[in-house]
């Protein structure tokens, strides 16, 4: 299985400041169809995950525009331009290029 | 809007069986692949099974292959997960999730989950 490694695992943030989470895969996430299947999800305490980003950099229609994704091959980044209080929770990257889809360990974002 | 509502979870003894259901609404169920994803207490996420829109293709994680069966009833907008020979390590919150339908393994919506506890 493709191993997804996130860093940091814990991220204290200051409201109004930017934040970034890194995700690395053990294999390239470029599919034979030419697309790179890397997704980002946000899970608030007690809730199910919600998608933020798909195919590396495409923002879900429900996600605020302060979230952006970038990267290629095996290295990816989720950025929050200005953190808001509602952004607390755990962020997961997920690869869909190879079965089974696999998730990173999660990055817990907390307000300082 | 898209809604996925899981049911069927509970406490079960090791070695016993349980069937989970997921009622879908707000979209044309028969045109989307569907997943079961689980999250053990305090742990991360694991995709355990996927089924194609018409039920013709099914894939399982190694950890459940041969014990779990995913199926669907498109006429009743329902997804199922039959879980046999349950083990303590199957204890988790089980989510039903939808595939976006454009490409590969792109989950776009999740249900609220149903809790399965395997314990004697």
PDB file of C-alpha atoms in Angstrom:
ATOM      1  CA  UNK A   1       0.000   0.000   0.000  1.00  0.00           C
ATOM      2  CA  UNK A   2       1.026   3.604  -0.571  1.00  0.00           C
ATOM      3  CA  UNK A   3       2.174   5.145   2.712  1.00  0.00           C
ATOM      4  CA  UNK A   4       1.175   8.761   3.304  1.00  0.00           C
ATOM      5  CA  UNK A   5       3.274  10.748   5.785  1.00  0.00           C
ATOM      6  CA  UNK A   6       2.110  14.111   7.102  1.00  0.00           C
ATOM      7  CA  UNK A   7       4.039  16.773   8.967  1.00  0.00           C
ATOM      8  CA  UNK A   8       3.757  18.272  11.399  1.00  0.00           C
ATOM      9  CA  UNK A   9       1.419  16.040  13.392  1.00  0.00           C
ATOM     10  CA  UNK A  10       0.482  18.951  15.638  1.00  0.00           C
ATOM     11  CA  UNK A  11       0.227  22.558  14.535  1.00  0.00           C
ATOM     12  CA  UNK A  12      -0.560  25.426  16.935  1.00  0.00           C
ATOM     13  CA  UNK A  13      -1.764  28.407  14.912  1.00  0.00           C
ATOM     14  CA  UNK A  14      -2.527  32.064  15.511  1.00  0.00           C
ATOM     15  CA  UNK A  15      -5.784  33.419  14.023  1.00  0.00           C
ATOM     16  CA  UNK A  16      -5.092  35.611  11.040  1.00  0.00           C
ATOM     17  CA  UNK A  17      -1.725  33.988  10.356  1.00  0.00           C
ATOM     18  CA  UNK A  18      -0.918  31.526   7.555  1.00  0.00           C
ATOM     19  CA  UNK A  19      -0.382  27.808   8.101  1.00  0.00           C
ATOM     20  CA  UNK A  20       0.897  24.900   6.020  1.00  0.00           C
ATOM     21  CA  UNK A  21       0.743  21.107   6.236  1.00  0.00           C
ATOM     22  CA  UNK A  22       3.003  18.771   4.281  1.00  0.00           C
ATOM     23  CA  UNK A  23       2.102  15.340   2.901  1.00  0.00           C
ATOM     24  CA  UNK A  24       4.522  12.897   1.287  1.00  0.00           C
ATOM     25  CA  UNK A  25       3.681   9.634  -0.445  1.00  0.00           C
ATOM     26  CA  UNK A  26       5.861   6.517  -0.696  1.00  0.00           C
ATOM     27  CA  UNK A  27       5.095   6.274  -4.426  1.00  0.00           C
ATOM     28  CA  UNK A  28       4.248   8.744  -7.142  1.00  0.00           C
ATOM     29  CA  UNK A  29       0.550   9.645  -7.162  1.00  0.00           C
ATOM     30  CA  UNK A  30       0.483  10.248 -10.911  1.00  0.00           C
ATOM     31  CA  UNK A  31      -2.087   7.850 -12.346  1.00  0.00           C
ATOM     32  CA  UNK A  32      -1.797   6.265 -15.783  1.00  0.00           C
ATOM     33  CA  UNK A  33      -4.582   8.628 -16.901  1.00  0.00           C
ATOM     34  CA  UNK A  34      -2.208  11.548 -16.308  1.00  0.00           C
ATOM     35  CA  UNK A  35      -3.994  12.931 -13.247  1.00  0.00           C
ATOM     36  CA  UNK A  36      -2.522  13.141  -9.749  1.00  0.00           C
ATOM     37  CA  UNK A  37      -5.010  11.892  -7.160  1.00  0.00           C
ATOM     38  CA  UNK A  38      -4.240  13.674  -3.927  1.00  0.00           C
ATOM     39  CA  UNK A  39      -7.058  14.935  -1.716  1.00  0.00           C
ATOM     40  CA  UNK A  40      -7.250  16.924   1.518  1.00  0.00           C
ATOM     41  CA  UNK A  41      -9.962  16.568   4.174  1.00  0.00           C
ATOM     42  CA  UNK A  42     -10.787  18.458   7.366  1.00  0.00           C
ATOM     43  CA  UNK A  43     -12.394  16.730  10.332  1.00  0.00           C
ATOM     44  CA  UNK A  44     -13.748  18.843  13.179  1.00  0.00           C
ATOM     45  CA  UNK A  45     -14.163  17.198  16.601  1.00  0.00           C
ATOM     46  CA  UNK A  46     -17.190  14.917  16.628  1.00  0.00           C
ATOM     47  CA  UNK A  47     -17.861  15.356  12.910  1.00  0.00           C
ATOM     48  CA  UNK A  48     -17.192  13.379   9.770  1.00  0.00           C
ATOM     49  CA  UNK A  49     -14.441  14.521   7.365  1.00  0.00           C
ATOM     50  CA  UNK A  50     -15.218  17.173   4.769  1.00  0.00           C
ATOM     51  CA  UNK A  51     -13.302  17.503   1.543  1.00  0.00           C
ATOM     52  CA  UNK A  52     -11.257  20.643   0.931  1.00  0.00           C
ATOM     53  CA  UNK A  53      -9.087  19.851  -2.088  1.00  0.00           C
ATOM     54  CA  UNK A  54      -9.075  17.197  -4.820  1.00  0.00           C
ATOM     55  CA  UNK A  55      -6.539  16.365  -7.533  1.00  0.00           C
ATOM     56  CA  UNK A  56      -3.825  18.328  -5.704  1.00  0.00           C
ATOM     57  CA  UNK A  57      -5.115  21.845  -6.190  1.00  0.00           C
ATOM     58  CA  UNK A  58      -8.824  21.858  -7.033  1.00  0.00           C
ATOM     59  CA  UNK A  59     -10.841  23.453  -4.236  1.00  0.00           C
ATOM     60  CA  UNK A  60     -14.111  21.772  -3.306  1.00  0.00           C
ATOM     61  CA  UNK A  61     -17.063  24.120  -3.897  1.00  0.00           C
ATOM     62  CA  UNK A  62     -17.866  24.008  -0.171  1.00  0.00           C
ATOM     63  CA  UNK A  63     -14.351  24.936   0.963  1.00  0.00           C
ATOM     64  CA  UNK A  64     -13.419  28.556   1.810  1.00  0.00           C
ATOM     65  CA  UNK A  65     -10.988  30.178  -0.629  1.00  0.00           C
ATOM     66  CA  UNK A  66      -8.367  30.620   2.099  1.00  0.00           C
ATOM     67  CA  UNK A  67      -7.517  26.929   1.516  1.00  0.00           C
ATOM     68  CA  UNK A  68      -5.199  25.976  -1.325  1.00  0.00           C
ATOM     69  CA  UNK A  69      -3.294  22.880  -2.379  1.00  0.00           C
ATOM     70  CA  UNK A  70      -0.104  22.400  -4.329  1.00  0.00           C
ATOM     71  CA  UNK A  71       2.566  19.852  -5.132  1.00  0.00           C
ATOM     72  CA  UNK A  72       3.443  17.090  -7.550  1.00  0.00           C
ATOM     73  CA  UNK A  73       4.680  13.514  -7.698  1.00  0.00           C
ATOM     74  CA  UNK A  74       5.213  12.580  -4.057  1.00  0.00           C
ATOM     75  CA  UNK A  75       5.281  15.946  -2.244  1.00  0.00           C
ATOM     76  CA  UNK A  76       2.175  17.975  -1.493  1.00  0.00           C
ATOM     77  CA  UNK A  77       1.158  20.943   0.654  1.00  0.00           C
ATOM     78  CA  UNK A  78      -2.081  22.325   2.044  1.00  0.00           C
ATOM     79  CA  UNK A  79      -1.990  26.016   2.872  1.00  0.00           C
ATOM     80  CA  UNK A  80      -4.361  28.192   4.858  1.00  0.00           C
ATOM     81  CA  UNK A  81      -3.814  31.822   3.956  1.00  0.00           C
ATOM     82  CA  UNK A  82      -5.293  33.247   7.155  1.00  0.00           C
ATOM     83  CA  UNK A  83      -6.352  30.841   9.876  1.00  0.00           C
ATOM     84  CA  UNK A  84      -9.772  31.263  11.441  1.00  0.00           C
ATOM     85  CA  UNK A  85     -11.066  29.740  14.682  1.00  0.00           C
ATOM     86  CA  UNK A  86     -13.323  27.326  12.766  1.00  0.00           C
ATOM     87  CA  UNK A  87     -10.266  25.753  11.118  1.00  0.00           C
ATOM     88  CA  UNK A  88      -9.379  23.749  14.230  1.00  0.00           C
ATOM     89  CA  UNK A  89      -9.495  19.984  13.913  1.00  0.00           C
ATOM     90  CA  UNK A  90      -7.569  17.281  12.110  1.00  0.00           C
ATOM     91  CA  UNK A  91      -6.460  17.504   8.491  1.00  0.00           C
ATOM     92  CA  UNK A  92      -5.861  14.393   6.407  1.00  0.00           C
ATOM     93  CA  UNK A  93      -4.318  13.892   3.014  1.00  0.00           C
ATOM     94  CA  UNK A  94      -5.534  10.911   1.002  1.00  0.00           C
ATOM     95  CA  UNK A  95      -4.156   9.307  -2.146  1.00  0.00           C
ATOM     96  CA  UNK A  96      -6.482   7.813  -4.736  1.00  0.00           C
ATOM     97  CA  UNK A  97      -3.969   6.838  -7.402  1.00  0.00           C
ATOM     98  CA  UNK A  98      -3.659   3.219  -6.257  1.00  0.00           C
ATOM     99  CA  UNK A  99      -5.977   0.751  -4.477  1.00  0.00           C
ATOM    100  CA  UNK A 100      -6.531   0.878  -1.610  1.00  0.00           C
ATOM    101  CA  UNK A 101      -6.863   4.617  -1.081  1.00  0.00           C
ATOM    102  CA  UNK A 102      -4.710   5.490   1.911  1.00  0.00           C
ATOM    103  CA  UNK A 103      -4.691   8.395   4.348  1.00  0.00           C
ATOM    104  CA  UNK A 104      -2.012  10.269   6.204  1.00  0.00           C
ATOM    105  CA  UNK A 105      -1.889  10.054  10.003  1.00  0.00           C
ATOM    106  CA  UNK A 106      -3.559  13.419  10.360  1.00  0.00           C
ATOM    107  CA  UNK A 107      -2.373  16.846  11.487  1.00  0.00           C
ATOM    108  CA  UNK A 108      -4.112  18.326  14.503  1.00  0.00           C
ATOM    109  CA  UNK A 109      -4.553  22.084  14.205  1.00  0.00           C
ATOM    110  CA  UNK A 110      -5.186  24.018  17.398  1.00  0.00           C
ATOM    111  CA  UNK A 111      -5.494  27.711  18.169  1.00  0.00           C
ATOM    112  CA  UNK A 112      -2.630  29.093  20.246  1.00  0.00           C
TER     113      UNK A 112
ATOM    114  CA  UNK B   1     -28.453  18.058  -1.045  1.00  0.00           C
ATOM    115  CA  UNK B   2     -26.389  14.884  -0.766  1.00  0.00           C
ATOM    116  CA  UNK B   3     -27.202  12.883   2.360  1.00  0.00           C
ATOM    117  CA  UNK B   4     -25.725   9.604   3.535  1.00  0.00           C
ATOM    118  CA  UNK B   5     -27.173   8.034   6.682  1.00  0.00           C
ATOM    119  CA  UNK B   6     -25.549   4.935   8.140  1.00  0.00           C
ATOM    120  CA  UNK B   7     -27.218   2.450  10.480  1.00  0.00           C
ATOM    121  CA  UNK B   8     -26.771  -1.051  11.851  1.00  0.00           C
ATOM    122  CA  UNK B   9     -23.845  -0.527  14.191  1.00  0.00           C
ATOM    123  CA  UNK B  10     -23.748  -1.898  17.716  1.00  0.00           C
ATOM    124  CA  UNK B  11     -21.920  -4.131  20.155  1.00  0.00           C
ATOM    125  CA  UNK B  12     -21.142  -7.632  18.903  1.00  0.00           C
ATOM    126  CA  UNK B  13     -19.059 -10.527  20.185  1.00  0.00           C
ATOM    127  CA  UNK B  14     -15.907 -11.639  18.382  1.00  0.00           C
ATOM    128  CA  UNK B  15     -16.663 -14.109  15.614  1.00  0.00           C
ATOM    129  CA  UNK B  16     -20.214 -12.869  15.106  1.00  0.00           C
ATOM    130  CA  UNK B  17     -21.709 -10.951  12.177  1.00  0.00           C
ATOM    131  CA  UNK B  18     -23.228  -7.533  11.590  1.00  0.00           C
ATOM    132  CA  UNK B  19     -24.715  -5.776   8.556  1.00  0.00           C
ATOM    133  CA  UNK B  20     -24.372  -2.053   8.064  1.00  0.00           C
ATOM    134  CA  UNK B  21     -26.660  -0.001   5.830  1.00  0.00           C
ATOM    135  CA  UNK B  22     -26.288   3.417   4.275  1.00  0.00           C
ATOM    136  CA  UNK B  23     -29.353   5.250   2.986  1.00  0.00           C
ATOM    137  CA  UNK B  24     -28.510   7.731   0.242  1.00  0.00           C
ATOM    138  CA  UNK B  25     -30.541  10.701  -0.968  1.00  0.00           C
ATOM    139  CA  UNK B  26     -30.126  13.939  -2.878  1.00  0.00           C
ATOM    140  CA  UNK B  27     -28.359  12.434  -5.887  1.00  0.00           C
ATOM    141  CA  UNK B  28     -28.769   9.678  -8.474  1.00  0.00           C
ATOM    142  CA  UNK B  29     -27.362   6.807  -6.415  1.00  0.00           C
ATOM    143  CA  UNK B  30     -27.093   4.353  -9.308  1.00  0.00           C
ATOM    144  CA  UNK B  31     -24.488   6.486 -11.104  1.00  0.00           C
ATOM    145  CA  UNK B  32     -21.879   6.725  -8.322  1.00  0.00           C
ATOM    146  CA  UNK B  33     -19.322   4.347  -6.875  1.00  0.00           C
ATOM    147  CA  UNK B  34     -19.519   4.093  -3.075  1.00  0.00           C
ATOM    148  CA  UNK B  35     -17.108   3.338  -0.228  1.00  0.00           C
ATOM    149  CA  UNK B  36     -17.016   2.139   3.334  1.00  0.00           C
ATOM    150  CA  UNK B  37     -14.283   3.881   5.335  1.00  0.00           C
ATOM    151  CA  UNK B  38     -13.597   3.196   9.010  1.00  0.00           C
ATOM    152  CA  UNK B  39     -11.932   5.105  11.813  1.00  0.00           C
ATOM    153  CA  UNK B  40     -10.802   3.235  14.906  1.00  0.00           C
ATOM    154  CA  UNK B  41     -11.125   5.187  18.195  1.00  0.00           C
ATOM    155  CA  UNK B  42      -8.433   7.848  18.378  1.00  0.00           C
ATOM    156  CA  UNK B  43      -6.889   6.631  15.134  1.00  0.00           C
ATOM    157  CA  UNK B  44      -6.795   7.503  11.470  1.00  0.00           C
ATOM    158  CA  UNK B  45      -8.889   6.542   8.485  1.00  0.00           C
ATOM    159  CA  UNK B  46      -8.911   3.247   6.577  1.00  0.00           C
ATOM    160  CA  UNK B  47     -10.780   2.558   3.345  1.00  0.00           C
ATOM    161  CA  UNK B  48     -12.147  -0.991   3.645  1.00  0.00           C
ATOM    162  CA  UNK B  49     -14.256  -1.484   0.499  1.00  0.00           C
ATOM    163  CA  UNK B  50     -15.505   0.152  -2.677  1.00  0.00           C
ATOM    164  CA  UNK B  51     -18.254  -0.863  -5.109  1.00  0.00           C
ATOM    165  CA  UNK B  52     -18.801   0.432  -8.625  1.00  0.00           C
ATOM    166  CA  UNK B  53     -21.988   2.253  -9.603  1.00  0.00           C
ATOM    167  CA  UNK B  54     -23.620  -0.925 -10.926  1.00  0.00           C
ATOM    168  CA  UNK B  55     -22.148  -3.363  -8.409  1.00  0.00           C
ATOM    169  CA  UNK B  56     -20.056  -5.166 -11.019  1.00  0.00           C
ATOM    170  CA  UNK B  57     -16.705  -4.286  -9.445  1.00  0.00           C
ATOM    171  CA  UNK B  58     -15.746  -4.567  -5.806  1.00  0.00           C
ATOM    172  CA  UNK B  59     -12.434  -4.070  -4.048  1.00  0.00           C
ATOM    173  CA  UNK B  60     -11.451  -4.755  -0.453  1.00  0.00           C
ATOM    174  CA  UNK B  61      -8.630  -3.873   1.890  1.00  0.00           C
ATOM    175  CA  UNK B  62      -6.438  -6.834   2.830  1.00  0.00           C
ATOM    176  CA  UNK B  63      -7.553  -6.488   6.449  1.00  0.00           C
ATOM    177  CA  UNK B  64     -11.177  -7.398   5.618  1.00  0.00           C
ATOM    178  CA  UNK B  65     -10.982  -9.410   2.393  1.00  0.00           C
ATOM    179  CA  UNK B  66     -12.813 -12.727   2.769  1.00  0.00           C
ATOM    180  CA  UNK B  67     -14.751 -11.514   5.828  1.00  0.00           C
ATOM    181  CA  UNK B  68     -16.583  -8.381   4.636  1.00  0.00           C
ATOM    182  CA  UNK B  69     -18.874  -8.034   1.606  1.00  0.00           C
ATOM    183  CA  UNK B  70     -19.969  -4.743   0.080  1.00  0.00           C
ATOM    184  CA  UNK B  71     -23.196  -4.613  -1.910  1.00  0.00           C
ATOM    185  CA  UNK B  72     -25.830  -2.165  -3.057  1.00  0.00           C
ATOM    186  CA  UNK B  73     -29.515  -1.910  -3.947  1.00  0.00           C
ATOM    187  CA  UNK B  74     -29.813   0.843  -6.508  1.00  0.00           C
ATOM    188  CA  UNK B  75     -33.598   0.689  -6.605  1.00  0.00           C
ATOM    189  CA  UNK B  76     -33.710   1.506  -2.882  1.00  0.00           C
ATOM    190  CA  UNK B  77     -30.730   3.888  -2.803  1.00  0.00           C
ATOM    191  CA  UNK B  78     -28.970   1.754  -0.192  1.00  0.00           C
ATOM    192  CA  UNK B  79     -25.392   0.606   0.340  1.00  0.00           C
ATOM    193  CA  UNK B  80     -24.542  -2.368   2.564  1.00  0.00           C
ATOM    194  CA  UNK B  81     -21.549  -3.847   4.350  1.00  0.00           C
ATOM    195  CA  UNK B  82     -21.915  -7.430   5.563  1.00  0.00           C
ATOM    196  CA  UNK B  83     -19.279  -8.066   8.222  1.00  0.00           C
ATOM    197  CA  UNK B  84     -18.578 -11.672   9.241  1.00  0.00           C
ATOM    198  CA  UNK B  85     -16.047 -13.216  11.624  1.00  0.00           C
ATOM    199  CA  UNK B  86     -15.658  -9.912  13.424  1.00  0.00           C
ATOM    200  CA  UNK B  87     -12.512  -9.236  15.411  1.00  0.00           C
ATOM    201  CA  UNK B  88     -11.658  -6.767  18.163  1.00  0.00           C
ATOM    202  CA  UNK B  89      -9.575  -4.801  15.669  1.00  0.00           C
ATOM    203  CA  UNK B  90     -12.700  -4.177  13.561  1.00  0.00           C
ATOM    204  CA  UNK B  91     -13.984  -1.866  16.305  1.00  0.00           C
ATOM    205  CA  UNK B  92     -14.418   1.517  14.626  1.00  0.00           C
ATOM    206  CA  UNK B  93     -16.761   4.201  13.392  1.00  0.00           C
ATOM    207  CA  UNK B  94     -17.842   3.114   9.913  1.00  0.00           C
ATOM    208  CA  UNK B  95     -18.525   5.812   7.344  1.00  0.00           C
ATOM    209  CA  UNK B  96     -20.345   5.488   4.074  1.00  0.00           C
ATOM    210  CA  UNK B  97     -18.844   7.771   1.419  1.00  0.00           C
ATOM    211  CA  UNK B  98     -19.511   8.731  -2.173  1.00  0.00           C
ATOM    212  CA  UNK B  99     -17.049   8.856  -5.062  1.00  0.00           C
ATOM    213  CA  UNK B 100     -17.032  12.052  -7.058  1.00  0.00           C
ATOM    214  CA  UNK B 101     -17.331  10.094 -10.281  1.00  0.00           C
ATOM    215  CA  UNK B 102     -14.602  11.910 -12.147  1.00  0.00           C
ATOM    216  CA  UNK B 103     -11.356   9.940 -12.079  1.00  0.00           C
ATOM    217  CA  UNK B 104     -10.233   7.510  -9.386  1.00  0.00           C
ATOM    218  CA  UNK B 105     -10.896   7.235  -5.653  1.00  0.00           C
ATOM    219  CA  UNK B 106     -12.108  10.752  -5.083  1.00  0.00           C
ATOM    220  CA  UNK B 107     -14.385  10.810  -2.060  1.00  0.00           C
ATOM    221  CA  UNK B 108     -16.520  13.937  -2.012  1.00  0.00           C
ATOM    222  CA  UNK B 109     -19.245  13.268   0.602  1.00  0.00           C
ATOM    223  CA  UNK B 110     -19.290  11.356   3.889  1.00  0.00           C
ATOM    224  CA  UNK B 111     -22.067  10.188   6.176  1.00  0.00           C
ATOM    225  CA  UNK B 112     -22.021  10.707   9.936  1.00  0.00           C
ATOM    226  CA  UNK B 113     -20.937   7.148  10.652  1.00  0.00           C
ATOM    227  CA  UNK B 114     -22.198   4.192  12.677  1.00  0.00           C
ATOM    228  CA  UNK B 115     -20.184   2.730  15.554  1.00  0.00           C
ATOM    229  CA  UNK B 116     -19.242  -0.943  15.629  1.00  0.00           C
ATOM    230  CA  UNK B 117     -17.800  -2.351  18.844  1.00  0.00           C
ATOM    231  CA  UNK B 118     -16.478  -5.911  18.870  1.00  0.00           C
ATOM    232  CA  UNK B 119     -16.117  -7.118  22.417  1.00  0.00           C
ATOM    233  CA  UNK B 120     -16.871 -10.143  24.536  1.00  0.00           C
TER     234      UNK B 120
END
